[in-house]
PDB file of C-alpha atoms and ligand atoms in Angstrom:
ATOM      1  CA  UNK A   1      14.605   1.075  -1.209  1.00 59.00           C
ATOM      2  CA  UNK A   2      15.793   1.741  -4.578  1.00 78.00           C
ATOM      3  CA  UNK A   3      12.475   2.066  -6.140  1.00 90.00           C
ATOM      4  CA  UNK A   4       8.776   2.368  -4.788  1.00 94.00           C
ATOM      5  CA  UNK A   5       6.425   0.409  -6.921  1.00 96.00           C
ATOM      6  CA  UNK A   6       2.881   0.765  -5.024  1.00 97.00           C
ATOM      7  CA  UNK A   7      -0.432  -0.849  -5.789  1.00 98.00           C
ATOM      8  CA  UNK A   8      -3.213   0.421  -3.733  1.00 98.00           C
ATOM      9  CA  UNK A   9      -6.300  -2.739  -3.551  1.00 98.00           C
ATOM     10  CA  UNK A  10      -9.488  -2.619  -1.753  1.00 97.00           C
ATOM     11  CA  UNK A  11     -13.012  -2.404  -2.455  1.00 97.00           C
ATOM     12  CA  UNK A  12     -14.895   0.612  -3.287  1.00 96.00           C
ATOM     13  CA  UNK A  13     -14.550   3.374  -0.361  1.00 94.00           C
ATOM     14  CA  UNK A  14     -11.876   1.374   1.206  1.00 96.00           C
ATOM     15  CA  UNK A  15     -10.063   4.772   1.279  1.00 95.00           C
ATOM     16  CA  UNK A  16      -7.552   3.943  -1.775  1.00 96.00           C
ATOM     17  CA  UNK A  17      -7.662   7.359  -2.675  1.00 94.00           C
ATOM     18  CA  UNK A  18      -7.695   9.038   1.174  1.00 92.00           C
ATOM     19  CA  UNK A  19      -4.107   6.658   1.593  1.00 96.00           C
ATOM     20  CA  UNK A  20      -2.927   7.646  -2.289  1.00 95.00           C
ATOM     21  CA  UNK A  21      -2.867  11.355  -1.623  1.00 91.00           C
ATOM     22  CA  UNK A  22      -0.926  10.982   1.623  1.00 93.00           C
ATOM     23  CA  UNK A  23       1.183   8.823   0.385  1.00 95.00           C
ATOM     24  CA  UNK A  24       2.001  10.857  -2.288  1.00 94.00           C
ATOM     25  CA  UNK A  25       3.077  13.964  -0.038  1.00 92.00           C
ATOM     26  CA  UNK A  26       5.256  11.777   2.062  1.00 92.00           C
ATOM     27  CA  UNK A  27       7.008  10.001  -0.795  1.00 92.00           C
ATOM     28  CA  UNK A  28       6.532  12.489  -3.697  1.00 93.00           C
ATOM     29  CA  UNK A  29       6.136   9.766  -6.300  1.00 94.00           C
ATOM     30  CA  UNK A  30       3.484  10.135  -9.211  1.00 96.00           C
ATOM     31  CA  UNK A  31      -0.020   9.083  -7.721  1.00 96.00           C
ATOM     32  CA  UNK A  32      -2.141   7.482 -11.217  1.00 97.00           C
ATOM     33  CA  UNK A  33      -5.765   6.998 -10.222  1.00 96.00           C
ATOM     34  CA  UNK A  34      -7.642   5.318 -12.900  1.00 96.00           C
ATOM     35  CA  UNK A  35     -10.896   6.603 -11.883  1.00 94.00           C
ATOM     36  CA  UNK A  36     -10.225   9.616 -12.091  1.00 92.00           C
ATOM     37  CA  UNK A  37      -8.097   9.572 -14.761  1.00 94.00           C
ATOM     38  CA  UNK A  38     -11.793   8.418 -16.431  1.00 95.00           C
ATOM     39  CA  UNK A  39     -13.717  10.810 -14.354  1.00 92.00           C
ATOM     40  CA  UNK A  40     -11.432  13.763 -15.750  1.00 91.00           C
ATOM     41  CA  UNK A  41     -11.937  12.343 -19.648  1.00 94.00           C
ATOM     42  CA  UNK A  42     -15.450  12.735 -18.903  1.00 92.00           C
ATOM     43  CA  UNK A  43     -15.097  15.854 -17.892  1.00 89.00           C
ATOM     44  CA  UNK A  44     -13.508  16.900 -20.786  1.00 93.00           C
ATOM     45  CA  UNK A  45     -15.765  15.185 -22.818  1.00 93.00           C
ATOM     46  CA  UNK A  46     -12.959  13.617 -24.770  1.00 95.00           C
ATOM     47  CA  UNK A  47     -13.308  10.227 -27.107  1.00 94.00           C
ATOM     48  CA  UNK A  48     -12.327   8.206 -23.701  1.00 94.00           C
ATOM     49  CA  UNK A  49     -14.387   9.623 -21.603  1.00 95.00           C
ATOM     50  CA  UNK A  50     -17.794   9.378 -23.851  1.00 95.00           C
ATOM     51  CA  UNK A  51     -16.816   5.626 -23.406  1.00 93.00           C
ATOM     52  CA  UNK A  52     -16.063   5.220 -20.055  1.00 95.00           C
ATOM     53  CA  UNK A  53     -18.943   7.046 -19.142  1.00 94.00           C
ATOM     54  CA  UNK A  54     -21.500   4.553 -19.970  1.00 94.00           C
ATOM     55  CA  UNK A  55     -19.652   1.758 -17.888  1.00 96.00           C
ATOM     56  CA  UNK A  56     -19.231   4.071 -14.840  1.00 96.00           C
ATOM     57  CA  UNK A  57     -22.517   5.267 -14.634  1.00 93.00           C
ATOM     58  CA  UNK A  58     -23.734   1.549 -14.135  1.00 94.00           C
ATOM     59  CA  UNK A  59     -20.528   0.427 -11.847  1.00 96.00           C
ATOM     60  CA  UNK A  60     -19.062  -1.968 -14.780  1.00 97.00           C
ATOM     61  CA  UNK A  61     -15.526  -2.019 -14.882  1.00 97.00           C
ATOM     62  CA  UNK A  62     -13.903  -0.157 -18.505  1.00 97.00           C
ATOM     63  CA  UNK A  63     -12.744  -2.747 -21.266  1.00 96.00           C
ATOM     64  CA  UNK A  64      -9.351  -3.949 -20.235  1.00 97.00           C
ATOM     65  CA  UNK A  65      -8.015  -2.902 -23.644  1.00 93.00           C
ATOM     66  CA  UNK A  66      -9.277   0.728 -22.995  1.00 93.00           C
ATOM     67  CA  UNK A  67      -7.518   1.151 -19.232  1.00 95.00           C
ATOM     68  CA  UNK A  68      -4.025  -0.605 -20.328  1.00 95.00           C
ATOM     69  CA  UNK A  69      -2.671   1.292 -21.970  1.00 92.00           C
ATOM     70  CA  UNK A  70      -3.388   4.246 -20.120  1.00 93.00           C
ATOM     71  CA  UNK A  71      -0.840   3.011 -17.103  1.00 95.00           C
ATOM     72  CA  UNK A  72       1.117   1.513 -18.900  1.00 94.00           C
ATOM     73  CA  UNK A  73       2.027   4.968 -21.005  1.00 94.00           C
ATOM     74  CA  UNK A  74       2.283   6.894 -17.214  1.00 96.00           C
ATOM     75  CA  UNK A  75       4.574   3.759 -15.867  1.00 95.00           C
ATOM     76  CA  UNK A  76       7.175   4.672 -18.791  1.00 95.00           C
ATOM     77  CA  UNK A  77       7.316   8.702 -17.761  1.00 96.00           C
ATOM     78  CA  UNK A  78      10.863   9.880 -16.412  1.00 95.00           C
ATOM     79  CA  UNK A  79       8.781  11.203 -13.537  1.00 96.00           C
ATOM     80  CA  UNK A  80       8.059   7.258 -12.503  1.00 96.00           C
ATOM     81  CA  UNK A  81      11.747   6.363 -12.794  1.00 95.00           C
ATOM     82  CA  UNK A  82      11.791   6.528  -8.569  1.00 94.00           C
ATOM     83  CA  UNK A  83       8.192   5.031  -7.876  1.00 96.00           C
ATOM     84  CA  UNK A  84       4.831   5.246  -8.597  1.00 97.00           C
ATOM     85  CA  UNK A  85       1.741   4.719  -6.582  1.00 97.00           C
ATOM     86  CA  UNK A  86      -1.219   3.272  -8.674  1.00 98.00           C
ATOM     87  CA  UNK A  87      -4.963   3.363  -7.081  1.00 97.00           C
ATOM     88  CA  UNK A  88      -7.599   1.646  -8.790  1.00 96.00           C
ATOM     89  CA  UNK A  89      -4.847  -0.503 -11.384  1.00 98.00           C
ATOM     90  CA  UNK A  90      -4.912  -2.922 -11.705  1.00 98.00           C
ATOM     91  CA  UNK A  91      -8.298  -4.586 -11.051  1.00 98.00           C
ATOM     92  CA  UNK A  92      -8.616  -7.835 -13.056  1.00 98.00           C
ATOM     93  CA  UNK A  93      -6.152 -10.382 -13.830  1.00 98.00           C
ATOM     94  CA  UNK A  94      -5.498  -9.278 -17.078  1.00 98.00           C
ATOM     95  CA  UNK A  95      -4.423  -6.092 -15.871  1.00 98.00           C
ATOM     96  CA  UNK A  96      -2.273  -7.763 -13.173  1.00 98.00           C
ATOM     97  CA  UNK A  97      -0.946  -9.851 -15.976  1.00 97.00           C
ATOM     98  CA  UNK A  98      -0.065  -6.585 -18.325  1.00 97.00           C
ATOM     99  CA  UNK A  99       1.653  -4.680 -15.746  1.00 97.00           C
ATOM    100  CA  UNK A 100       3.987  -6.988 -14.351  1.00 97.00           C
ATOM    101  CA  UNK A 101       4.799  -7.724 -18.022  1.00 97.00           C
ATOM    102  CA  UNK A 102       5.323  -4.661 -18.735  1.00 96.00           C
ATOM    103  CA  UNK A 103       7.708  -4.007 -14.971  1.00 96.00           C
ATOM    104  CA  UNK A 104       9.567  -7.378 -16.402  1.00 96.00           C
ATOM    105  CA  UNK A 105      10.523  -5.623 -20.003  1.00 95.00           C
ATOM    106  CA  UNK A 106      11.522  -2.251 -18.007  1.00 94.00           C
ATOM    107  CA  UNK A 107      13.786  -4.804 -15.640  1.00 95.00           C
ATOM    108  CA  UNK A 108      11.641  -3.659 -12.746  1.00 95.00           C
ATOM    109  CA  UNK A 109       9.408  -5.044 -10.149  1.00 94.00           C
ATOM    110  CA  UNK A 110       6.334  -4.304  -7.911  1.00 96.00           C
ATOM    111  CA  UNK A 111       7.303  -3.157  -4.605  1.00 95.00           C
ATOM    112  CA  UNK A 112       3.911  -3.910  -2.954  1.00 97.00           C
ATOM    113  CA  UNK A 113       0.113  -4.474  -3.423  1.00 98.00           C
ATOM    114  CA  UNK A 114      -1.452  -2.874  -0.379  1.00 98.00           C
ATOM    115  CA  UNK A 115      -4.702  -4.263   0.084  1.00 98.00           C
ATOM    116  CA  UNK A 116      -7.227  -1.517   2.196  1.00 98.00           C
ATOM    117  CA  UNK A 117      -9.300  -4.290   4.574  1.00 96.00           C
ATOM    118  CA  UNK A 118     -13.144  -2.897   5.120  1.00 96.00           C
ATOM    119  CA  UNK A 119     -16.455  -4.710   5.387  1.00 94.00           C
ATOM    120  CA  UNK A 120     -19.544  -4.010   3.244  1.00 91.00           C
ATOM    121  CA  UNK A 121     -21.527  -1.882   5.696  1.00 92.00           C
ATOM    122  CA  UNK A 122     -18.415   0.611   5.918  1.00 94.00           C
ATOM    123  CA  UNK A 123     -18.214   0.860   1.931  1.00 93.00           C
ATOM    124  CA  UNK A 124     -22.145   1.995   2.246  1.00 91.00           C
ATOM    125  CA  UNK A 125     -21.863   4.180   5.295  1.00 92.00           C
ATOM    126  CA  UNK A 126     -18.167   5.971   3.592  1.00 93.00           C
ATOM    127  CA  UNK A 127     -19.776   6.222  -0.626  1.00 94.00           C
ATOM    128  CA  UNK A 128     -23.142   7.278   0.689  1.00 91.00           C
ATOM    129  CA  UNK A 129     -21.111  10.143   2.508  1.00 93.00           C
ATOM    130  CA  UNK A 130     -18.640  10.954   0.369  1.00 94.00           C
ATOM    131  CA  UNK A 131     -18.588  14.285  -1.185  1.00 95.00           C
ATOM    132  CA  UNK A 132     -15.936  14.846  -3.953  1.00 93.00           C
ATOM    133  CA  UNK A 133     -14.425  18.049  -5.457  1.00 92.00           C
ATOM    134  CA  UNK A 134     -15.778  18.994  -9.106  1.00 88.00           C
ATOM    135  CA  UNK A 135     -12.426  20.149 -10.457  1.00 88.00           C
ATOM    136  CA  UNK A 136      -9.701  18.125  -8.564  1.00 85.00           C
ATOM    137  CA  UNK A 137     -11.400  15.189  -7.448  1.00 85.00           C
ATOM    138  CA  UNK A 138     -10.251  16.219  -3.392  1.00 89.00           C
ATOM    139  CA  UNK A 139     -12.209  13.790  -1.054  1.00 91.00           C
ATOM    140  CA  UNK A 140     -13.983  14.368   2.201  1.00 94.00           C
ATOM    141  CA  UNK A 141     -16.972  12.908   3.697  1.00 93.00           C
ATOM    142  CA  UNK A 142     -20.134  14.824   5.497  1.00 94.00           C
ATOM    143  CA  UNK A 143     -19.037  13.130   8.936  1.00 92.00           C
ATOM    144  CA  UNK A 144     -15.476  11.509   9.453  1.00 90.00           C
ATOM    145  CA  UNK A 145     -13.757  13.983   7.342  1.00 91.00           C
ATOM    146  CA  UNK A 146     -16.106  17.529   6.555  1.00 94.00           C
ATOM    147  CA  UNK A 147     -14.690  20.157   4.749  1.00 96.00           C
ATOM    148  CA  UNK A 148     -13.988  23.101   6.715  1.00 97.00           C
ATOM    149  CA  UNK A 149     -16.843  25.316   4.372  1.00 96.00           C
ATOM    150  CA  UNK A 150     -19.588  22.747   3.528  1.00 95.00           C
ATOM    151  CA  UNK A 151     -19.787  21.835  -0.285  1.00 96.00           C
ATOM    152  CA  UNK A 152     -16.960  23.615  -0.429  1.00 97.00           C
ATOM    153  CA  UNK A 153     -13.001  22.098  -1.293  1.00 97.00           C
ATOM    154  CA  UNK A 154     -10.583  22.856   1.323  1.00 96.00           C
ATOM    155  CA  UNK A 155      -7.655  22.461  -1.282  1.00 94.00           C
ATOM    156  CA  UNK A 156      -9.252  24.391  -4.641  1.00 94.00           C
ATOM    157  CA  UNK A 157     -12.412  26.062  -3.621  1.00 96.00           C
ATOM    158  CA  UNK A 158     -14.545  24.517  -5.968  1.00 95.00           C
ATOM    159  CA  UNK A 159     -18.120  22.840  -5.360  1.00 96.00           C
ATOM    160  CA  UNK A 160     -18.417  19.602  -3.761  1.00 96.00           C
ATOM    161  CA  UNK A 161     -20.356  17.041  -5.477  1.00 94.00           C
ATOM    162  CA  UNK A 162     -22.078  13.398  -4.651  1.00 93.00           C
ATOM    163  CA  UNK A 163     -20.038  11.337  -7.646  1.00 91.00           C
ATOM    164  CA  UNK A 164     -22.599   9.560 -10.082  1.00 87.00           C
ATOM    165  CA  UNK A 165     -22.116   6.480  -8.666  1.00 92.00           C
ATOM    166  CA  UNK A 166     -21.855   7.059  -5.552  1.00 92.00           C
ATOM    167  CA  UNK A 167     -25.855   6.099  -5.752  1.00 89.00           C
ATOM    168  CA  UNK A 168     -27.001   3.363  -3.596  1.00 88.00           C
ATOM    169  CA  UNK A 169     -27.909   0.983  -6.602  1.00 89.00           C
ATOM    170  CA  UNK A 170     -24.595   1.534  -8.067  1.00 93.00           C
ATOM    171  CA  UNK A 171     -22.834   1.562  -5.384  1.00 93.00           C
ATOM    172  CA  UNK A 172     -24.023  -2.318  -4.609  1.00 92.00           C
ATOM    173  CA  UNK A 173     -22.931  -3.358  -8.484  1.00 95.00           C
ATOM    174  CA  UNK A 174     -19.476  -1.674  -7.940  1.00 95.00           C
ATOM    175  CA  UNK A 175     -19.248  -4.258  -4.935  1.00 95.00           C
ATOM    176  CA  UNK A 176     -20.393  -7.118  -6.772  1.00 96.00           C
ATOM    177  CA  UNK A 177     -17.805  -6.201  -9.538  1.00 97.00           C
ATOM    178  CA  UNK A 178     -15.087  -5.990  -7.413  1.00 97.00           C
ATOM    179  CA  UNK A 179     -16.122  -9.370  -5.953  1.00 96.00           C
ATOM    180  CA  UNK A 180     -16.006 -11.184  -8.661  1.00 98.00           C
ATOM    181  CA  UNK A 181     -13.593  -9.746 -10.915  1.00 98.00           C
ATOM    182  CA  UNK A 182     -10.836  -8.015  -8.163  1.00 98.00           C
ATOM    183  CA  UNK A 183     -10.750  -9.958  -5.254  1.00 97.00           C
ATOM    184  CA  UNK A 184      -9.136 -12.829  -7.119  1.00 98.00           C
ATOM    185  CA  UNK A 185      -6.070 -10.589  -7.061  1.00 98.00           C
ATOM    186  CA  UNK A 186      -5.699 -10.927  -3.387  1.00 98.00           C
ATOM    187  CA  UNK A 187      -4.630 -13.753  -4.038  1.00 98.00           C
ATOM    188  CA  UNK A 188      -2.573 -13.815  -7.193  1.00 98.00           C
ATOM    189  CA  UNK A 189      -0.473 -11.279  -5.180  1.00 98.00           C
ATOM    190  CA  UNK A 190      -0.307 -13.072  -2.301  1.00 98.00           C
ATOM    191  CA  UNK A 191       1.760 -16.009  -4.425  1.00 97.00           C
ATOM    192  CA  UNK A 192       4.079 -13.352  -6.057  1.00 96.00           C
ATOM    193  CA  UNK A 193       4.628 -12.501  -2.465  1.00 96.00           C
ATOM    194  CA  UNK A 194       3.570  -8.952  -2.378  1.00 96.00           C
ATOM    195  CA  UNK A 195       0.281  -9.173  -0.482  1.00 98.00           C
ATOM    196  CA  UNK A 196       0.262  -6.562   2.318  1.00 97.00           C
ATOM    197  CA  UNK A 197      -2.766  -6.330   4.320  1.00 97.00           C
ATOM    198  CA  UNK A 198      -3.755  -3.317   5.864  1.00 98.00           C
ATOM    199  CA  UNK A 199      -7.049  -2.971   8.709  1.00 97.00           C
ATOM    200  CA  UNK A 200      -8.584  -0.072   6.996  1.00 97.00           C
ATOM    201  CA  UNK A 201     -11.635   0.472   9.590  1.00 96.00           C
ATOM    202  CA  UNK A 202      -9.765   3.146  11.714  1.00 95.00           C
ATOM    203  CA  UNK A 203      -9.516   6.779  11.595  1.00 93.00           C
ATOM    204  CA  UNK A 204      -7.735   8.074   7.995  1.00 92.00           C
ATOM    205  CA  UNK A 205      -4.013   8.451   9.910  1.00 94.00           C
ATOM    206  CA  UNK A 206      -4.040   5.772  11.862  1.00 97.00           C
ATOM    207  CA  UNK A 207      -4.611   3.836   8.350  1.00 97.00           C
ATOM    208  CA  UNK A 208      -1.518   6.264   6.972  1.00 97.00           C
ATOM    209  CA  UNK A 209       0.372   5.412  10.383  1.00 97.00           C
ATOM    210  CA  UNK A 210       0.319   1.094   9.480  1.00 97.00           C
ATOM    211  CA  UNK A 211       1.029   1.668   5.687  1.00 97.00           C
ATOM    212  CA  UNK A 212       4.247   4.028   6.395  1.00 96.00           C
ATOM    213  CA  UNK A 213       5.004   1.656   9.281  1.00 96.00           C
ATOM    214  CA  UNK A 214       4.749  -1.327   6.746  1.00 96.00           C
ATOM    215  CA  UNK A 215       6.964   0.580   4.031  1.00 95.00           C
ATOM    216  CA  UNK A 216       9.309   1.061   6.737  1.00 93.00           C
ATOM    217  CA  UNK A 217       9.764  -2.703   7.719  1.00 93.00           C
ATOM    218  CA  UNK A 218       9.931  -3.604   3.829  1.00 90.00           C
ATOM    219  CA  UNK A 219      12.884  -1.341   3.551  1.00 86.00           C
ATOM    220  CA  UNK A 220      14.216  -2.454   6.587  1.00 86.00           C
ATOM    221  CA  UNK A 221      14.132  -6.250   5.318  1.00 83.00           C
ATOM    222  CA  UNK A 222      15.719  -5.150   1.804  1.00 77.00           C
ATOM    223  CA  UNK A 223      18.597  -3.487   3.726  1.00 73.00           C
ATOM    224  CA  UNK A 224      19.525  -6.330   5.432  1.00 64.00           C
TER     225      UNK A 224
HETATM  226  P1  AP5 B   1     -12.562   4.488  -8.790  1.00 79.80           P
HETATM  227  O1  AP5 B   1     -12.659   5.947  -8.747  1.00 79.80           O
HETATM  228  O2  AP5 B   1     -11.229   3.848  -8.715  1.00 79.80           O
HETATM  229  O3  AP5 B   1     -13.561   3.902  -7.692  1.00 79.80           O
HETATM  230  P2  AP5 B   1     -13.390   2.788  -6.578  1.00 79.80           P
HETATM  231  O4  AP5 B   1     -12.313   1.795  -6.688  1.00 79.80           O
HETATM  232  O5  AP5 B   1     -14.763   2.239  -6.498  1.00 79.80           O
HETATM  233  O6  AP5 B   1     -12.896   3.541  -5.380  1.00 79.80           O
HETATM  234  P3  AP5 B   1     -13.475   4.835  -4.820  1.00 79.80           P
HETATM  235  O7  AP5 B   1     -12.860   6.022  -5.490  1.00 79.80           O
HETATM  236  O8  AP5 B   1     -14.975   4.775  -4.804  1.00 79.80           O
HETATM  237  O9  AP5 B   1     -13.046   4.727  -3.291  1.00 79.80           O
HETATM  238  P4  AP5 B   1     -11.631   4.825  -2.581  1.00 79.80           P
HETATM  239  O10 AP5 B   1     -11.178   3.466  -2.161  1.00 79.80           O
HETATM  240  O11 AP5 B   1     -10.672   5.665  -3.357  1.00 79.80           O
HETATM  241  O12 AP5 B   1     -12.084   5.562  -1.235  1.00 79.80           O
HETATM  242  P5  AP5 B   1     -11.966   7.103  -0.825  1.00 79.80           P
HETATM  243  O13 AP5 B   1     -10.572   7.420  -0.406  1.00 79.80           O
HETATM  244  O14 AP5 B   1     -12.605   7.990  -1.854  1.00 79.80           O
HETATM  245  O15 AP5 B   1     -13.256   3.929 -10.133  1.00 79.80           O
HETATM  246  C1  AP5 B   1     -14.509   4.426 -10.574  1.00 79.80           C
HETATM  247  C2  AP5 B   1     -14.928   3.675 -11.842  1.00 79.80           C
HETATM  248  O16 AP5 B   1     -13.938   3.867 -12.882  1.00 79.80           O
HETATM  249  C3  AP5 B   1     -15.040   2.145 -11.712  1.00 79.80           C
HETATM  250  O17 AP5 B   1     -16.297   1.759 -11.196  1.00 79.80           O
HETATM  251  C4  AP5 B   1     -14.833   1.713 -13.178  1.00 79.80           C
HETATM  252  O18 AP5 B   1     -15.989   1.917 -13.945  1.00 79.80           O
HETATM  253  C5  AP5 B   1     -13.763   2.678 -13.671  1.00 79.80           C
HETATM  254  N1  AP5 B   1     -12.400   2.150 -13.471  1.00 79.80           N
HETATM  255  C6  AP5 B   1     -11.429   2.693 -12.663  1.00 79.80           C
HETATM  256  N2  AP5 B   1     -10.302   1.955 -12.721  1.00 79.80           N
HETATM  257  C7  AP5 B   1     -10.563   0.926 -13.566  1.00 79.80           C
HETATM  258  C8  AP5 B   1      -9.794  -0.184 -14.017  1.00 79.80           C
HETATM  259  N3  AP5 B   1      -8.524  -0.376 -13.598  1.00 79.80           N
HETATM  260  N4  AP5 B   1     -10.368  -1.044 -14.891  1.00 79.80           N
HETATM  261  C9  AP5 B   1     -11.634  -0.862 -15.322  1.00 79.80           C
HETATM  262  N5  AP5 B   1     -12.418   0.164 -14.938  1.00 79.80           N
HETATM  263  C10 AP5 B   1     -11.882   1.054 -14.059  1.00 79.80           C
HETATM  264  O19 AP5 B   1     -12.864   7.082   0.506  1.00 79.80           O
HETATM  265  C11 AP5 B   1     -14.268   6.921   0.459  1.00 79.80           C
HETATM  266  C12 AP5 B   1     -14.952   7.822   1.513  1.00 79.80           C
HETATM  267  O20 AP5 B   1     -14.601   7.372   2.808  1.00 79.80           O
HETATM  268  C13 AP5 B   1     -14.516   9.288   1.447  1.00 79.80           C
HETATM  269  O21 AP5 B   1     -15.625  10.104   1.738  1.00 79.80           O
HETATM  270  C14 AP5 B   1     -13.422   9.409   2.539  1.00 79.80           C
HETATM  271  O22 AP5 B   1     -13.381  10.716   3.098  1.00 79.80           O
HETATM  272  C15 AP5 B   1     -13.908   8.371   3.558  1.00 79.80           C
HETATM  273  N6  AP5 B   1     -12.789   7.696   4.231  1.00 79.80           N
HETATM  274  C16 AP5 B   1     -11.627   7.260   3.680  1.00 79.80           C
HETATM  275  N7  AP5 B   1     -10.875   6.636   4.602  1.00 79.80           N
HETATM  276  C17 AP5 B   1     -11.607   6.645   5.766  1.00 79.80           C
HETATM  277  C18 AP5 B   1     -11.378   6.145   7.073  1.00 79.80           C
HETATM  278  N8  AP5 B   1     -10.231   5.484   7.402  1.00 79.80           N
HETATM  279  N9  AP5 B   1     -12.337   6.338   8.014  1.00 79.80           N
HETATM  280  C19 AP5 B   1     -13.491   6.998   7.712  1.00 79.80           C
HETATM  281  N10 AP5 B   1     -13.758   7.499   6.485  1.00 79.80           N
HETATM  282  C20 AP5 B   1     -12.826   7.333   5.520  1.00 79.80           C
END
């Protein structure tokens, strides 16, 4: 394939960010996470991140205006020209809407929008586990994938932390959000014919295993 434009969907703790780090290593495109793109803004304590923060904290999505531009500067980079894989963007219509303007003025399309299929009671059981590294944002989880030190990052070393809302209460109103204002882009991708569904309930690699085997038959199809 030419070029590798990825959109990784799902709910929260669907294991977007599990599949975007692998599939960064295999395909060594640029991996933009808006979350923690945010998360390291707040770190910083930077203008952005003083705003995000209060939306985060409670599980609201960021002002569309705010999060736009944000991709939309990283899509432009050289380092994109190949591919990209975007986690967490976009996650409302107008998002969807922005982007694929913006792909249309670069004379470029979306490759794929791979939607990460899990129930409810696995986004509880995986954000109520998850344990996330202070510095890099590295992800593991206290039982179906523990750090080899406990609270401790395999990759960086650094301290392991429960994310803020990663809190039960929160974790319910992320859901809700991404209900109501997400989901609907199951479907608006589905008519631009870009919907690929992935079962997301298995071990991490045999999630890894479908998506590559997906990518595979997509540039099989465009070869022939
Ligand atoms: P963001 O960080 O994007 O949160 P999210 O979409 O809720 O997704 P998560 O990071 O919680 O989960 P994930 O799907 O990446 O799962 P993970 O791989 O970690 O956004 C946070 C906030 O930022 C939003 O609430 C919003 O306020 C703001 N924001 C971000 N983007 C925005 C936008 N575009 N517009 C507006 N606001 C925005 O996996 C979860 C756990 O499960 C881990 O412990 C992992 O080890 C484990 N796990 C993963 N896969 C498996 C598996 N197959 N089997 C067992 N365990 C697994």
């Amino acid at each position: 394939m030419s070029e590798l434009n990825l959109i990784l969907l799902g709910p929260p703790g669907s294991g977007k960010g599990t599949q975007g780090e692998r599939l960064q290593a295999d395909f060594r495109l640029p991996y933009y996470a808006t979350g923690d793109i945010l998360r390291a803004a707040v770190r910083d304590r930077s203008k952005l991140g003083r705003e995000a923060k209060q939306y985060m904290d409670r599980g609201d999505l960021v002002p569309d205006e705010v999060i736009i531009g944000l991709i939309a500067e990283r899509v432009e980079r050289s380092e994109a020209a190949d591919g990209f894989i975007l986690d967490g963007f976009p996650r409302t219509t107008a998002q969807a809407e922005a982007l694929e303007a913006e792909m249309a003025e670069l004379g470029r399309r979306l490759t794929a929008a791979i939607l990460i299929d899990v129930s409810d009671e696995e986004v509880v059981r995986r954000l109520s586990g998850r344990r996330t590294c202070a510095k890099e944002g590295h992800v593991f989880h206290v039982e179906f994938d523990p750090p080899k030190n406990e609270g401790v990052c395999d990759v960086c070393g650094s301290k392991l932390v429960v994310r803020d809302d990663d809190k039960p209460e929160v974790i319910r109103h992320r859901l809700e959000q991404y209900r109501e204002k997400t989901e609907p882009l199951i479907s608006h991708f589905e008519q631009r014919g870009i919907l690929r569904r992935i079962e997301g309930e298995s071990p991490p690699e045999e999630v890894g295993d479908r998506i590559r085997a997906m990518l595979a038959t997509l540039k099989m199809e465009e070869e022939l």
